[in-house]
Structure formats: structure tokens, C-alpha cells
Coordinates of C-alpha atoms in Angstrom, one line a residue:
Chain A
X1 CA -41.8 -80.0 60.5
X2 CA -43.9 -77.8 62.8
X3 CA -47.6 -77.6 62.0
X4 CA -48.6 -73.9 61.8
X5 CA -51.7 -72.4 63.3
X6 CA -55.0 -72.8 61.3
X7 CA -53.8 -76.0 59.6
X8 CA -55.7 -78.1 62.2
X9 CA -59.3 -77.1 63.1
X10 CA -59.9 -76.0 66.7
X11 CA -61.7 -79.2 67.8
X12 CA -59.0 -81.5 66.7
X13 CA -56.3 -79.2 68.0
X14 CA -58.0 -79.3 71.4
X15 CA -57.8 -83.1 71.5
X16 CA -54.1 -83.0 70.8
X17 CA -53.6 -80.4 73.5
X18 CA -55.4 -82.6 76.0
X19 CA -53.3 -85.6 75.2
X20 CA -50.1 -83.5 75.4
X21 CA -51.1 -81.9 78.7
X22 CA -51.5 -85.3 80.3
X23 CA -48.1 -86.3 79.1
X24 CA -46.5 -83.0 80.1
X25 CA -48.0 -83.3 83.6
X26 CA -46.5 -86.8 84.0
X27 CA -43.1 -85.5 82.6
X28 CA -43.0 -82.7 85.2
X29 CA -43.8 -85.2 87.9
X30 CA -40.9 -87.4 86.6
X31 CA -38.4 -84.5 86.8
X32 CA -39.6 -83.7 90.4
X33 CA -40.0 -87.2 91.9
X34 CA -38.6 -90.0 89.8
X35 CA -35.1 -88.5 89.4
X36 CA -32.9 -88.7 92.4
X37 CA -33.6 -85.1 93.3
X38 CA -36.0 -82.4 92.2
X39 CA -34.3 -81.7 88.9
X40 CA -36.6 -79.0 87.5
X41 CA -34.1 -76.1 87.5
X42 CA -31.5 -78.3 85.8
X43 CA -33.9 -79.2 83.0
X44 CA -34.9 -75.6 82.6
X45 CA -31.3 -74.7 81.9
X46 CA -30.7 -77.7 79.7
X47 CA -33.8 -76.9 77.6
X48 CA -32.1 -73.6 76.7
X49 CA -29.1 -75.6 75.5
X50 CA -31.3 -77.9 73.5
X51 CA -33.0 -74.9 71.9
X52 CA -29.7 -73.5 70.8
X53 CA -28.3 -76.7 69.5
X54 CA -31.4 -77.1 67.3
X55 CA -30.4 -73.9 65.6
X56 CA -27.2 -75.5 64.2
X57 CA -28.0 -76.0 60.6
X58 CA -26.4 -79.1 59.0
X59 CA -26.0 -79.3 55.3
X60 CA -28.2 -81.9 53.6
X61 CA -25.5 -82.7 51.1
X62 CA -23.6 -84.4 54.0
X63 CA -26.1 -87.2 53.7
X64 CA -27.1 -87.4 50.1
X65 CA -24.6 -86.2 47.5
X66 CA -27.2 -84.8 45.1
X67 CA -26.3 -81.3 43.7
X68 CA -30.0 -80.4 43.8
X69 CA -29.8 -80.3 47.6
X70 CA -27.0 -77.7 47.8
X71 CA -28.1 -75.1 50.2
X72 CA -30.8 -77.3 51.8
X73 CA -30.1 -77.9 55.5
X74 CA -31.7 -79.6 58.4
X75 CA -31.2 -79.6 62.2
X76 CA -31.3 -82.3 64.8
X77 CA -34.3 -82.6 67.1
X78 CA -32.7 -84.6 69.9
X79 CA -35.8 -86.3 71.3
X80 CA -34.3 -89.8 71.0
X81 CA -30.9 -88.5 72.3
X82 CA -32.3 -86.9 75.5
X83 CA -34.5 -89.8 76.2
X84 CA -31.6 -92.2 75.8
X85 CA -29.2 -90.1 77.9
X86 CA -31.6 -89.7 80.8
X87 CA -33.0 -93.2 80.3
X88 CA -36.6 -92.0 80.2
X89 CA -38.9 -90.9 77.4
X90 CA -40.3 -88.3 79.9
X91 CA -37.1 -86.3 79.6
X92 CA -37.8 -85.9 75.8
X93 CA -41.4 -85.0 76.5
X94 CA -40.4 -82.3 79.0
X95 CA -37.5 -80.8 77.0
X96 CA -39.3 -80.9 73.6
X97 CA -42.3 -79.1 75.2
X98 CA -40.1 -76.3 76.4
X99 CA -38.3 -75.9 73.1
X100 CA -41.5 -76.0 71.0
X101 CA -43.1 -73.4 73.3
X102 CA -40.3 -71.0 72.7
X103 CA -40.1 -71.8 69.0
X104 CA -43.7 -71.0 68.5
X105 CA -42.8 -67.4 69.6
X106 CA -40.6 -67.3 66.5
X107 CA -43.5 -68.3 64.3
X108 CA -42.2 -71.9 64.1
X109 CA -45.3 -73.8 64.9
X110 CA -48.2 -72.1 66.6
X111 CA -50.4 -71.7 69.6
X112 CA -53.5 -73.8 68.9
X113 CA -51.4 -76.5 67.2
X114 CA -48.7 -76.7 69.9
X115 CA -50.4 -79.7 71.3
X116 CA -50.1 -81.6 68.0
X117 CA -46.5 -80.6 67.6
X118 CA -45.6 -81.8 71.2
X119 CA -47.5 -85.0 70.5
X120 CA -45.5 -85.6 67.3
X121 CA -42.0 -84.5 68.2
X122 CA -41.9 -84.9 72.0
X123 CA -44.2 -87.8 72.8
X124 CA -44.1 -90.0 69.7
X125 CA -40.4 -89.1 69.0
X126 CA -39.3 -89.6 72.5
X127 CA -41.2 -92.8 73.2
X128 CA -40.4 -94.5 69.9
X129 CA -36.8 -93.4 69.9
X130 CA -36.2 -94.6 73.4
X131 CA -38.0 -97.9 73.3
X132 CA -36.6 -98.8 69.8
X133 CA -33.2 -98.4 71.4
X134 CA -34.0 -100.4 74.4
X135 CA -35.9 -103.1 72.4
X136 CA -33.1 -103.6 70.0
X137 CA -30.7 -103.7 72.9
X138 CA -32.7 -106.5 74.4
X139 CA -32.4 -108.4 71.1
X140 CA -28.6 -107.9 71.6
X141 CA -28.2 -105.6 68.6
X142 CA -25.0 -103.6 68.9
X143 CA -25.6 -100.3 70.8
X144 CA -24.6 -97.8 68.1
X145 CA -27.0 -99.7 65.6
X146 CA -29.8 -99.7 68.1
X147 CA -29.2 -96.0 68.8
X148 CA -29.1 -95.1 65.1
X149 CA -32.4 -96.9 64.6
X150 CA -34.0 -95.1 67.6
X151 CA -32.8 -91.7 66.2
X152 CA -34.1 -92.6 62.7
X153 CA -37.5 -93.8 63.8
X154 CA -37.9 -90.8 66.1
X155 CA -37.8 -88.6 63.0
X156 CA -39.8 -90.9 60.6
X157 CA -42.8 -91.8 62.8
X158 CA -43.5 -88.2 63.8
X159 CA -43.6 -87.3 60.1
X160 CA -46.2 -90.1 59.5
X161 CA -48.2 -88.9 62.5
X162 CA -48.0 -85.4 61.1
X163 CA -49.3 -86.5 57.7
X164 CA -52.2 -88.2 59.4
X165 CA -53.1 -85.1 61.5
X166 CA -53.0 -82.9 58.4
X167 CA -55.1 -85.5 56.5
X168 CA -57.7 -85.7 59.3
X169 CA -57.7 -81.9 59.3
X170 CA -58.5 -82.0 55.6
X171 CA -55.4 -79.9 54.8
X172 CA -53.2 -82.3 52.9
X173 CA -53.9 -85.7 51.2
X174 CA -52.6 -88.7 53.1
X175 CA -50.5 -90.5 50.5
X176 CA -48.8 -87.5 49.1
X177 CA -48.2 -86.2 52.7
X178 CA -46.6 -89.4 53.8
X179 CA -44.5 -89.6 50.6
X180 CA -43.4 -85.9 51.0
X181 CA -42.8 -85.6 54.7
X182 CA -41.8 -89.3 55.1
X183 CA -39.0 -88.9 52.5
X184 CA -37.8 -85.6 53.9
X185 CA -37.8 -86.8 57.5
X186 CA -36.5 -90.3 56.5
X187 CA -33.4 -88.6 55.1
X188 CA -33.1 -86.1 57.9
X189 CA -33.6 -89.1 60.3
X190 CA -30.4 -90.7 58.9
X191 CA -28.5 -87.6 60.1
X192 CA -30.4 -87.6 63.4
X193 CA -29.4 -91.2 64.0
X194 CA -25.7 -90.6 63.1
X195 CA -25.5 -87.5 65.3
X196 CA -27.3 -89.3 68.1
X197 CA -24.6 -92.0 68.0
X198 CA -21.7 -89.5 67.8
X199 CA -23.1 -87.3 70.6
X200 CA -23.9 -90.2 72.9
X201 CA -20.4 -91.5 72.4
X202 CA -18.8 -88.1 73.2
X203 CA -21.0 -87.6 76.3
X204 CA -20.4 -91.0 77.8
X205 CA -16.7 -90.4 77.5
X206 CA -16.8 -86.9 79.0
X207 CA -19.5 -87.4 81.7
X208 CA -20.3 -91.0 82.2
X209 CA -22.3 -90.1 85.3
X210 CA -24.9 -88.3 83.3
X211 CA -25.9 -91.3 81.3
X212 CA -28.1 -93.6 83.3
X213 CA -26.9 -96.9 81.9
X214 CA -28.2 -99.0 84.8
X215 CA -31.8 -98.1 83.9
X216 CA -31.2 -99.1 80.2
X217 CA -30.5 -102.6 81.4
X218 CA -33.3 -102.7 83.9
X219 CA -36.0 -101.5 81.6
X220 CA -38.7 -104.1 81.5
X221 CA -39.6 -106.0 78.3
X222 CA -43.3 -105.5 78.9
X223 CA -42.9 -101.7 78.5
X224 CA -41.0 -102.1 75.2
X225 CA -43.6 -104.5 74.0
X226 CA -46.4 -102.2 75.0
X227 CA -44.9 -99.3 73.1
X228 CA -44.1 -101.5 70.2
X229 CA -47.7 -102.9 70.1
X230 CA -49.1 -99.3 70.4
X231 CA -46.9 -98.2 67.4
X232 CA -47.8 -101.2 65.3
X233 CA -51.5 -100.8 66.1
X234 CA -51.3 -97.2 65.0
X235 CA -49.7 -98.3 61.7
X236 CA -52.3 -101.1 61.4
X237 CA -55.2 -98.5 61.7
X238 CA -53.4 -96.4 59.2
X239 CA -52.8 -99.2 56.7
X240 CA -56.3 -99.3 55.0
X241 CA -56.2 -95.7 54.1
X242 CA -52.9 -96.1 52.4
X243 CA -53.7 -99.4 50.7
X244 CA -54.2 -99.1 46.9
X245 CA -57.6 -100.1 45.6
X246 CA -55.9 -101.6 42.5
X247 CA -55.2 -105.3 42.7
X248 CA -51.8 -106.3 43.8
X249 CA -49.1 -107.8 41.6
X250 CA -50.2 -111.5 42.1
X251 CA -53.9 -110.7 41.5
X252 CA -53.1 -108.6 38.5
X253 CA -51.0 -111.3 36.8
X254 CA -53.6 -113.9 37.6
X255 CA -56.4 -111.9 36.2
X256 CA -54.4 -111.3 33.0
X257 CA -53.2 -114.8 32.5
X258 CA -56.3 -116.7 33.4
X259 CA -59.3 -114.3 33.5
X260 CA -61.8 -117.1 32.6
X261 CA -60.6 -119.6 35.1
X262 CA -60.7 -117.0 37.9
X263 CA -64.3 -116.0 37.1
X264 CA -65.4 -119.6 37.0
X265 CA -63.5 -120.6 40.1
X266 CA -65.2 -121.0 43.4
X267 CA -63.1 -120.1 46.3
X268 CA -62.4 -123.2 48.3
X269 CA -62.7 -121.4 51.6
X270 CA -64.8 -118.3 52.2
X271 CA -62.6 -115.9 54.1
X272 CA -63.8 -114.4 57.4
X273 CA -63.2 -110.9 56.1
X274 CA -63.3 -110.8 52.3
X275 CA -60.8 -108.2 50.9
X276 CA -59.5 -107.6 54.4
X277 CA -62.8 -105.8 55.4
X278 CA -65.9 -106.3 57.4
X279 CA -68.7 -105.9 54.8
X280 CA -71.1 -103.0 55.2
X281 CA -68.9 -100.9 57.4
X282 CA -66.8 -99.0 54.8
X283 CA -63.3 -97.8 55.9
X284 CA -64.2 -98.5 59.5
X285 CA -64.7 -102.1 58.6
X286 CA -61.3 -102.3 57.0
X287 CA -59.7 -100.8 60.2
X288 CA -61.7 -103.1 62.4
X289 CA -60.7 -106.1 60.3
X290 CA -57.1 -105.3 60.6
X291 CA -57.3 -104.5 64.4
X292 CA -59.1 -107.8 65.0
X293 CA -56.6 -109.7 62.9
X294 CA -53.7 -107.9 64.6
X295 CA -55.1 -108.8 68.1
X296 CA -55.7 -112.4 67.0
X297 CA -52.1 -112.8 65.8
X298 CA -50.9 -111.2 69.0
X299 CA -52.9 -113.5 71.2
X300 CA -51.9 -116.6 69.2
X301 CA -48.2 -115.7 69.3
X302 CA -48.3 -115.0 73.0
X303 CA -50.1 -118.3 73.5
X304 CA -47.5 -120.1 71.4
X305 CA -44.6 -118.5 73.3
X306 CA -46.2 -119.6 76.6
X307 CA -46.6 -123.1 75.4
X308 CA -43.0 -123.2 74.1
X309 CA -41.7 -121.8 77.4
X310 CA -43.5 -124.4 79.4
X311 CA -42.3 -127.3 77.2
Chain B
X1 CA -32.7 -64.6 56.1
X2 CA -31.6 -65.0 59.6
X3 CA -32.8 -63.4 62.8
X4 CA -30.8 -64.2 66.0
X5 CA -32.6 -64.3 69.3
X6 CA -30.4 -61.5 70.5
X7 CA -31.6 -59.2 67.7
X8 CA -35.2 -60.3 68.6
X9 CA -34.6 -59.4 72.2
X10 CA -33.2 -56.1 71.4
X11 CA -36.4 -55.0 69.6
X12 CA -38.4 -55.9 72.7
X13 CA -36.4 -53.4 74.8
X14 CA -37.5 -50.4 72.7
X15 CA -39.9 -47.9 74.1
X16 CA -43.3 -47.5 72.4
X17 CA -47.0 -47.4 73.4
X18 CA -47.3 -51.1 72.3
X19 CA -44.2 -52.1 74.3
X20 CA -45.7 -50.4 77.3
X21 CA -48.9 -52.6 77.3
X22 CA -48.9 -55.1 80.1
X23 CA -47.7 -58.6 79.0
X24 CA -50.8 -60.3 80.3
X25 CA -53.0 -58.1 78.0
X26 CA -50.8 -58.9 75.0
X27 CA -50.9 -62.6 75.7
X28 CA -54.7 -62.5 76.0
X29 CA -54.9 -60.5 72.8
X30 CA -52.8 -62.9 70.8
X31 CA -54.7 -65.9 72.2
X32 CA -58.1 -64.3 71.4
X33 CA -57.1 -63.4 67.9
X34 CA -55.5 -66.8 67.1
X35 CA -58.4 -68.8 68.5
X36 CA -60.9 -66.6 66.7
X37 CA -59.1 -66.9 63.4
X38 CA -58.6 -70.6 63.6
X39 CA -62.3 -71.1 64.5
X40 CA -63.4 -69.2 61.3
X41 CA -65.2 -71.4 58.8
X42 CA -62.9 -73.1 56.3
X43 CA -64.7 -71.9 53.2
X44 CA -66.4 -68.6 53.1
X45 CA -65.7 -65.5 51.0
X46 CA -66.9 -63.4 54.0
X47 CA -63.7 -64.5 55.8
X48 CA -61.6 -62.2 53.6
X49 CA -63.2 -59.0 55.0
X50 CA -62.9 -60.3 58.6
X51 CA -59.3 -61.4 58.2
X52 CA -58.5 -58.1 56.3
X53 CA -59.9 -56.0 59.2
X54 CA -57.9 -58.1 61.8
X55 CA -54.7 -57.9 59.8
X56 CA -55.1 -54.1 59.3
X57 CA -55.5 -53.8 63.1
X58 CA -52.4 -55.9 63.8
X59 CA -50.4 -54.0 61.2
X60 CA -51.5 -50.7 62.7
X61 CA -50.3 -51.9 66.1
X62 CA -47.0 -53.1 64.6
X63 CA -46.6 -49.6 63.0
X64 CA -47.0 -47.9 66.4
X65 CA -44.5 -50.3 68.0
X66 CA -41.5 -48.7 66.2
X67 CA -40.1 -52.1 65.2
X68 CA -37.6 -51.8 62.3
X69 CA -39.2 -52.9 59.0
X70 CA -36.2 -55.0 58.0
X71 CA -36.5 -56.9 61.3
X72 CA -40.2 -57.5 60.7
X73 CA -39.6 -58.6 57.1
X74 CA -37.0 -61.1 58.3
X75 CA -39.4 -62.4 61.0
X76 CA -42.1 -63.0 58.4
X77 CA -39.7 -64.6 56.0
X78 CA -38.7 -67.1 58.6
X79 CA -42.2 -68.0 59.7
X80 CA -43.9 -68.3 56.3
X81 CA -42.3 -71.0 54.1
X82 CA -43.9 -74.2 55.4
X83 CA -47.4 -72.7 55.6
X84 CA -47.0 -71.0 52.3
X85 CA -45.9 -74.2 50.6
X86 CA -49.0 -76.1 51.9
X87 CA -51.3 -73.3 51.0
X88 CA -50.0 -73.0 47.4
X89 CA -50.7 -76.7 46.8
X90 CA -54.3 -76.4 47.8
X91 CA -55.8 -75.4 44.4
X92 CA -54.4 -78.6 42.9
X93 CA -55.7 -80.9 45.6
X94 CA -59.2 -82.3 46.1
X95 CA -60.2 -81.4 49.7
X96 CA -61.7 -84.4 51.4
X97 CA -64.4 -82.3 53.1
X98 CA -65.8 -81.1 49.8
X99 CA -67.8 -83.0 47.2
X100 CA -68.4 -80.7 44.3
X101 CA -65.5 -79.0 42.5
X102 CA -65.7 -76.5 39.7
X103 CA -62.7 -76.8 37.5
X104 CA -61.1 -73.5 36.6
X105 CA -58.1 -74.5 34.5
X106 CA -56.9 -77.7 33.1
X107 CA -53.2 -78.0 33.1
X108 CA -51.2 -80.7 31.3
X109 CA -50.6 -84.1 33.0
X110 CA -54.1 -84.1 34.4
X111 CA -53.6 -81.4 36.9
X112 CA -56.7 -79.4 37.6
X113 CA -57.1 -76.1 39.4
X114 CA -60.4 -75.9 41.2
X115 CA -62.4 -72.9 42.3
X116 CA -63.0 -74.4 45.7
X117 CA -59.3 -75.4 46.2
X118 CA -58.3 -71.9 45.3
X119 CA -60.7 -70.4 47.8
X120 CA -59.6 -72.8 50.5
X121 CA -55.9 -72.2 49.8
X122 CA -56.4 -68.4 49.9
X123 CA -58.4 -68.7 53.1
X124 CA -56.0 -70.9 55.0
X125 CA -53.0 -68.8 53.9
X126 CA -54.7 -65.5 55.1
X127 CA -55.7 -67.1 58.4
X128 CA -52.2 -68.4 58.9
X129 CA -50.8 -64.9 58.0
X130 CA -53.0 -63.2 60.6
X131 CA -51.9 -65.7 63.3
X132 CA -48.3 -65.2 62.4
X133 CA -48.7 -61.4 62.6
X134 CA -50.3 -61.7 66.1
X135 CA -47.4 -63.9 67.3
X136 CA -44.8 -61.6 65.9
X137 CA -46.5 -58.6 67.5
X138 CA -46.4 -60.4 70.8
X139 CA -42.9 -61.6 70.7
X140 CA -41.3 -58.5 69.2
X141 CA -42.8 -56.1 71.8
X142 CA -42.5 -58.3 74.9
X143 CA -39.2 -59.5 76.3
X144 CA -39.0 -63.2 77.1
X145 CA -38.6 -62.8 80.8
X146 CA -41.6 -60.4 80.8
X147 CA -43.6 -63.1 78.8
X148 CA -42.8 -65.8 81.4
X149 CA -43.7 -63.5 84.3
X150 CA -47.0 -62.5 82.6
X151 CA -47.8 -66.1 81.9
X152 CA -47.1 -66.9 85.6
X153 CA -49.4 -64.0 86.6
X154 CA -52.1 -65.5 84.3
X155 CA -51.9 -68.8 86.2
X156 CA -49.2 -70.9 84.6
X157 CA -48.4 -73.8 87.0
X158 CA -45.4 -73.0 89.2
X159 CA -43.3 -75.9 87.9
X160 CA -43.7 -74.8 84.3
X161 CA -43.0 -71.2 85.3
X162 CA -39.8 -72.2 87.0
X163 CA -38.7 -74.3 83.9
X164 CA -39.4 -71.4 81.5
X165 CA -37.8 -68.8 83.8
X166 CA -34.6 -70.9 83.9
X167 CA -34.8 -71.5 80.2
X168 CA -35.1 -67.9 79.0
X169 CA -32.5 -66.8 81.4
X170 CA -29.9 -69.1 79.9
X171 CA -31.0 -69.0 76.3
X172 CA -28.8 -66.0 75.5
X173 CA -25.8 -67.5 77.4
X174 CA -25.9 -70.6 75.2
X175 CA -26.6 -68.6 72.1
X176 CA -23.4 -66.6 72.6
X177 CA -21.6 -69.9 73.5
X178 CA -22.6 -71.4 70.2
X179 CA -21.4 -68.1 68.5
X180 CA -18.0 -68.5 70.2
X181 CA -17.7 -72.2 69.1
X182 CA -18.6 -71.1 65.5
X183 CA -16.0 -68.3 65.5
X184 CA -13.4 -70.8 66.8
X185 CA -14.4 -73.2 64.0
X186 CA -14.2 -70.5 61.4
X187 CA -10.7 -69.5 62.4
X188 CA -9.8 -73.1 61.7
X189 CA -11.5 -72.8 58.3
X190 CA -14.3 -75.2 59.2
X191 CA -17.2 -74.9 56.9
X192 CA -20.2 -77.3 56.7
X193 CA -20.6 -76.8 52.9
X194 CA -17.0 -77.7 52.3
X195 CA -16.9 -80.7 50.0
X196 CA -13.1 -81.2 50.1
X197 CA -13.1 -83.0 53.4
X198 CA -14.7 -86.4 54.1
X199 CA -18.4 -86.1 55.0
X200 CA -17.8 -88.4 58.0
X201 CA -15.3 -86.0 59.5
X202 CA -17.6 -83.0 59.0
X203 CA -20.5 -84.8 60.6
X204 CA -18.3 -85.8 63.5
X205 CA -17.3 -82.2 64.0
X206 CA -21.0 -81.2 64.1
X207 CA -21.6 -84.0 66.6
X208 CA -18.8 -82.7 68.8
X209 CA -20.2 -79.2 68.7
X210 CA -23.6 -80.5 69.8
X211 CA -22.0 -82.7 72.5
X212 CA -20.0 -79.8 73.8
X213 CA -23.1 -77.6 74.0
X214 CA -25.1 -80.3 75.6
X215 CA -22.5 -81.0 78.3
X216 CA -21.8 -77.3 78.9
X217 CA -25.5 -76.6 79.4
X218 CA -26.0 -79.6 81.6
X219 CA -23.1 -78.5 83.7
X220 CA -24.4 -75.0 83.9
X221 CA -27.7 -76.5 85.0
X222 CA -25.9 -78.4 87.8
X223 CA -24.0 -75.3 89.0
X224 CA -27.2 -73.3 89.0
X225 CA -29.1 -76.0 90.7
X226 CA -26.5 -76.4 93.4
X227 CA -26.2 -72.7 94.0
X228 CA -30.0 -72.6 94.3
X229 CA -29.9 -75.4 96.9
X230 CA -27.3 -73.3 98.8
X231 CA -29.8 -70.5 99.0
X232 CA -32.5 -72.7 100.3
X233 CA -34.3 -73.9 97.2
X234 CA -36.6 -76.8 97.8
X235 CA -39.4 -78.6 96.0
X236 CA -42.0 -76.2 97.4
X237 CA -40.2 -73.1 96.3
X238 CA -41.6 -71.2 93.4
X239 CA -40.5 -68.2 91.2
X240 CA -41.3 -64.9 92.8
X241 CA -43.4 -62.7 90.6
X242 CA -44.2 -59.2 91.8
X243 CA -47.7 -58.1 91.5
X244 CA -48.3 -55.6 88.7
X245 CA -51.3 -53.4 88.5
X246 CA -53.2 -53.2 85.2
X247 CA -53.7 -49.6 84.0
X248 CA -56.8 -48.2 82.3
X249 CA -54.9 -48.1 79.0
X250 CA -54.3 -51.9 79.3
X251 CA -58.0 -52.6 79.7
X252 CA -58.7 -50.1 76.9
X253 CA -56.4 -52.0 74.5
X254 CA -58.0 -55.3 75.4
X255 CA -61.5 -53.8 74.9
X256 CA -60.5 -52.4 71.5
X257 CA -59.1 -55.8 70.5
X258 CA -62.3 -57.6 71.4
X259 CA -64.2 -54.7 69.8
X260 CA -62.4 -55.3 66.5
X261 CA -63.2 -59.0 66.7
X262 CA -66.9 -58.3 67.3
X263 CA -67.0 -55.6 64.5
X264 CA -65.7 -58.2 62.0
X265 CA -68.8 -60.2 62.8
X266 CA -71.3 -57.5 62.0
X267 CA -73.1 -58.5 58.9
X268 CA -72.6 -55.2 57.1
X269 CA -69.2 -56.4 55.9

């Protein structure tokens, strides 16, 4: 799922590059300062290993026993895996950046779009994968299950982000893109999740000192919440563009069964945002309505939880 | 089609006029061509001549570089599929940045082929093809260590340079390691397409292969890091890159490349 050159116009590609460079700079600083020692050489060598293990092709028929998929294969990405092992999403950002840079020399991905690819696979994949794992762990979900979920989402959400980038670039329609890439990555994600669990299990047996389990426990809930809110907000902004303009099931049935009554009926309460949109603002209004609603729900739930805590 | 990184590296050690060009010049050429091509307008029939000239120039350089044709074909075959797939779908899609569409053919099931879609699809594919050609020219005539050194000379930050130096140095070690693991698995009749064994078992074996590679590369990293410390490595250390003088031929190649880019913009074409 590497975006090739020319599929994203130069201006947009530059924005993704800027975002990625900020994250890469922080990731380099993490490898230099936040680890116990300056670990830059070690990560350079490890990146070579990650590059090679991405070339291991795994048969798709292992996951879905459909004869159509004979010969189709996928490979693991390892963003969630590396983030979980080193207990930091910055490890994933750093390693994925290196791997993607070398892959672009093979024609996998490209130069102008490398920023977008790093954003999808390294940053979104690493952060979502890691904080899903930590968050579910905090909710006392069993570790393998949390890890599987992290691995799965670290494949699915980048695919959704990629569909959005291609749609913003005007290269591919949004709904078909999400359906196509989401299905493919959703299936490959199952494999990614399973492999993440198996590999983590093997590594913790062989070299328990590599895995930074203490940090897993210490990770603050606020960070998990922040990443979660960021991801949900992203999905909330995305939602209006995906929503069908056709009436939903309930409305459809109602209008079939009692078309006269509906037309004569006067709504008892005028909603704040009719049809989930701020009138006169087009799609921007729908996005704004959802963001406002999302923020309102968030504030209310934080308020309620405070009150309950005090009581 | 499969090209191993060792095969790719072997091509870069050949001797030819193109291989002899300084790595810095080749990186700048690739960047200039890629950025120029990406910046071309989305929909314009004029693009075809511009892209045609650039592609002809790149193919000429590839011809002079003595790279085996079978190797080139394999490189293109690996790089093309995803981009080709998305380009082929374009005539059937309604591009959001366009408003008027002329319908060329109507196919059953309400599928329409539009003139504009076809033009956009062809443009994006050609642009993509030229970019791929430029990257293949760069990576099949410049060895990876030379690429990293050139990038460092062009001003790549020292931490990134160190990371990439370590990475390309060990890429081939781990590539061969994976090869040995695969051979060992083959002698035991392990095959990922084998349906006669439980899927869970196969998946576990793959997982163990990956874990083994991960741990081995981590341990190699530890050993390398420790031996670097023994030799006085510290946070302020950086990769030594010797100064390399650019020759007149290097500047000439860069000038010709920019010349070709400028020529494509002359209105005559």
C-alpha cells in the first residue's frame, strides 16, 4: 500500500512531508536521548532486519480459504510490533521511515509521496497500534487480544488515511477507495495481528530484556486518551463524506408506511443542526456539526465522570 | 518476477559512463525530474510530448548504462502494478476536480468511459512511468553506500546519515540470513502454499522466522554498537565522508538534464 509518485499533487505532498519531518526529528531525538543510551547505530542495524523481514511473503490463503486468492500474498509491516517491543511509537516512526526510504529506491512508493507514506504506515500505524495495545491493556483486556487489535488497527487505519489522501488528491473516489483498500488491509491486518502476537511471544521468551514492559504499565492514560480522541476526531471529520445521502432504514420505512402523516407532522423540537449539518455551509457545515457534537459529548462525559468520581 | 537486492547491487558495480557520474549529480537529477513531472498540470495533451522527451532521455541514459535488459524489465514489473491498477480505473471514474465529462462509450451496468477520464488516466500513468524510470536509473547505477555518502555530502543530517549507513551495511547480511533460513526450511519441506498442514502451524513457523530475524538483527545491532563504543563512538561522532571533487562531465550531465527539462517547455512542441 505505497502511494507512488504523481498520485498526490506537489502541494499536498509537501504538507505530508512537513508533518512527517516533524515526527522523524522527534523520533531521532527519542533514539538519542530518551533511550538509556544513544541507540542510533543499533536502530540502523535493526532497520536493515525489518526491511528484510518485510520481504517475507505470506500466502493470503492462510487467512481466508478462498481458492480465488491462491497466489496472492501479503507481508507484515511491523509498525505495531516495533512500537510495542520498544514501548514507544517513536520506534515505529524511526524504523518505518528508514524502511520506506530504501523501498522507494526499488520503486515501491516514491520521492515526493514519501512523506505521505511515512505518515500512513509509520506515524498513524505506529501510534494507533501502540496506543490501542496500551489502552486495551488498561481496560484489562488480555495481552494477546490487545496486541492483535493493535496490529489489526495499525493496518486498517493507514488504509483509510490512504484512501482519504488519494481522494483529496482527486486520484481515487473515497467510498470505493475505502472499500477496496479497507477490505484488503483489513484482511492483511488479521495476519499482521496474529504475527504480532506470535513474534512478541517468541521475543519475550528469548530476550525478555529487549521488551520494555515497565513502560507499558507506566504509560499514562491521558496519552492513550489523546491519541484515541485524535483518531476518533479524524473519523468524525471523515464521516460526512462517507454518509449516504439516501434516507436511512428507519426514515425509509417511515416514509413508505406513513408518507402523509410525516408530511403533515410538525417536529416537536427543532434540532440545533437539522440533518446533522450547519445550514448554509455545505460539507464544511456537516464536518463542523459533527466536530461540535463530538466535542460536546466529550465535555459532557468528562464532566459526568468528574462528578461521579467526587460523589 | 523477483529481483533480489543482491542482484540489484551487482548491477550498480558495473562500469559505464552513467555509473561513473557522481552520486550527488544523479540524486539531483532524479529529484529535479521527479518534482518537475509531478508538478506538470493534471490534464493537458501537451504533457505527452513533454513526458515523451523526458522518458526518451532517461531510456537513452539507461541504454548507455549497460544494465541488463532482463534486469530492467524485472525492475519495472515490480514497480508498476499498484500505479497501473489505479491509472487503468481512471476512465471509469468521475474525477472530482472536473465538472464536464464527454462520454465516449457506454458499457453495460451503467459504466461510462469518459474522454476526460481517459486523458487523466493516461497522463497520470505516463507521469508515474517517467518517475519510476528516473528512480530505477538512479538505483541501478549507484550502489547503496555511494547513495548514502552522496546524500551526506548533499547535507543529509548526520543522525540520518549514520542510521542509513548502518542500515545499508547490514541489509545484505540479513538478506543472506533470510536466504539461509529459507534453505533450511526447504530442506525440511516447509512450503507456505502447502494446504496439507494446519494453517495455524504454518503461520507460527512464519512468526518464528520473523522473530528469529528480528532478534538476530537486534543482537547484531548490539554487537556493532558495543564495538563502536570500544572504538570511541559517542553522541557527537558522525560518519566520515571523504570529500569528492565534481568533474566537468558531472556538471555537464546536470546541465544537459536541466536543458532537457527546459526544452520540453518550449512552446514549439
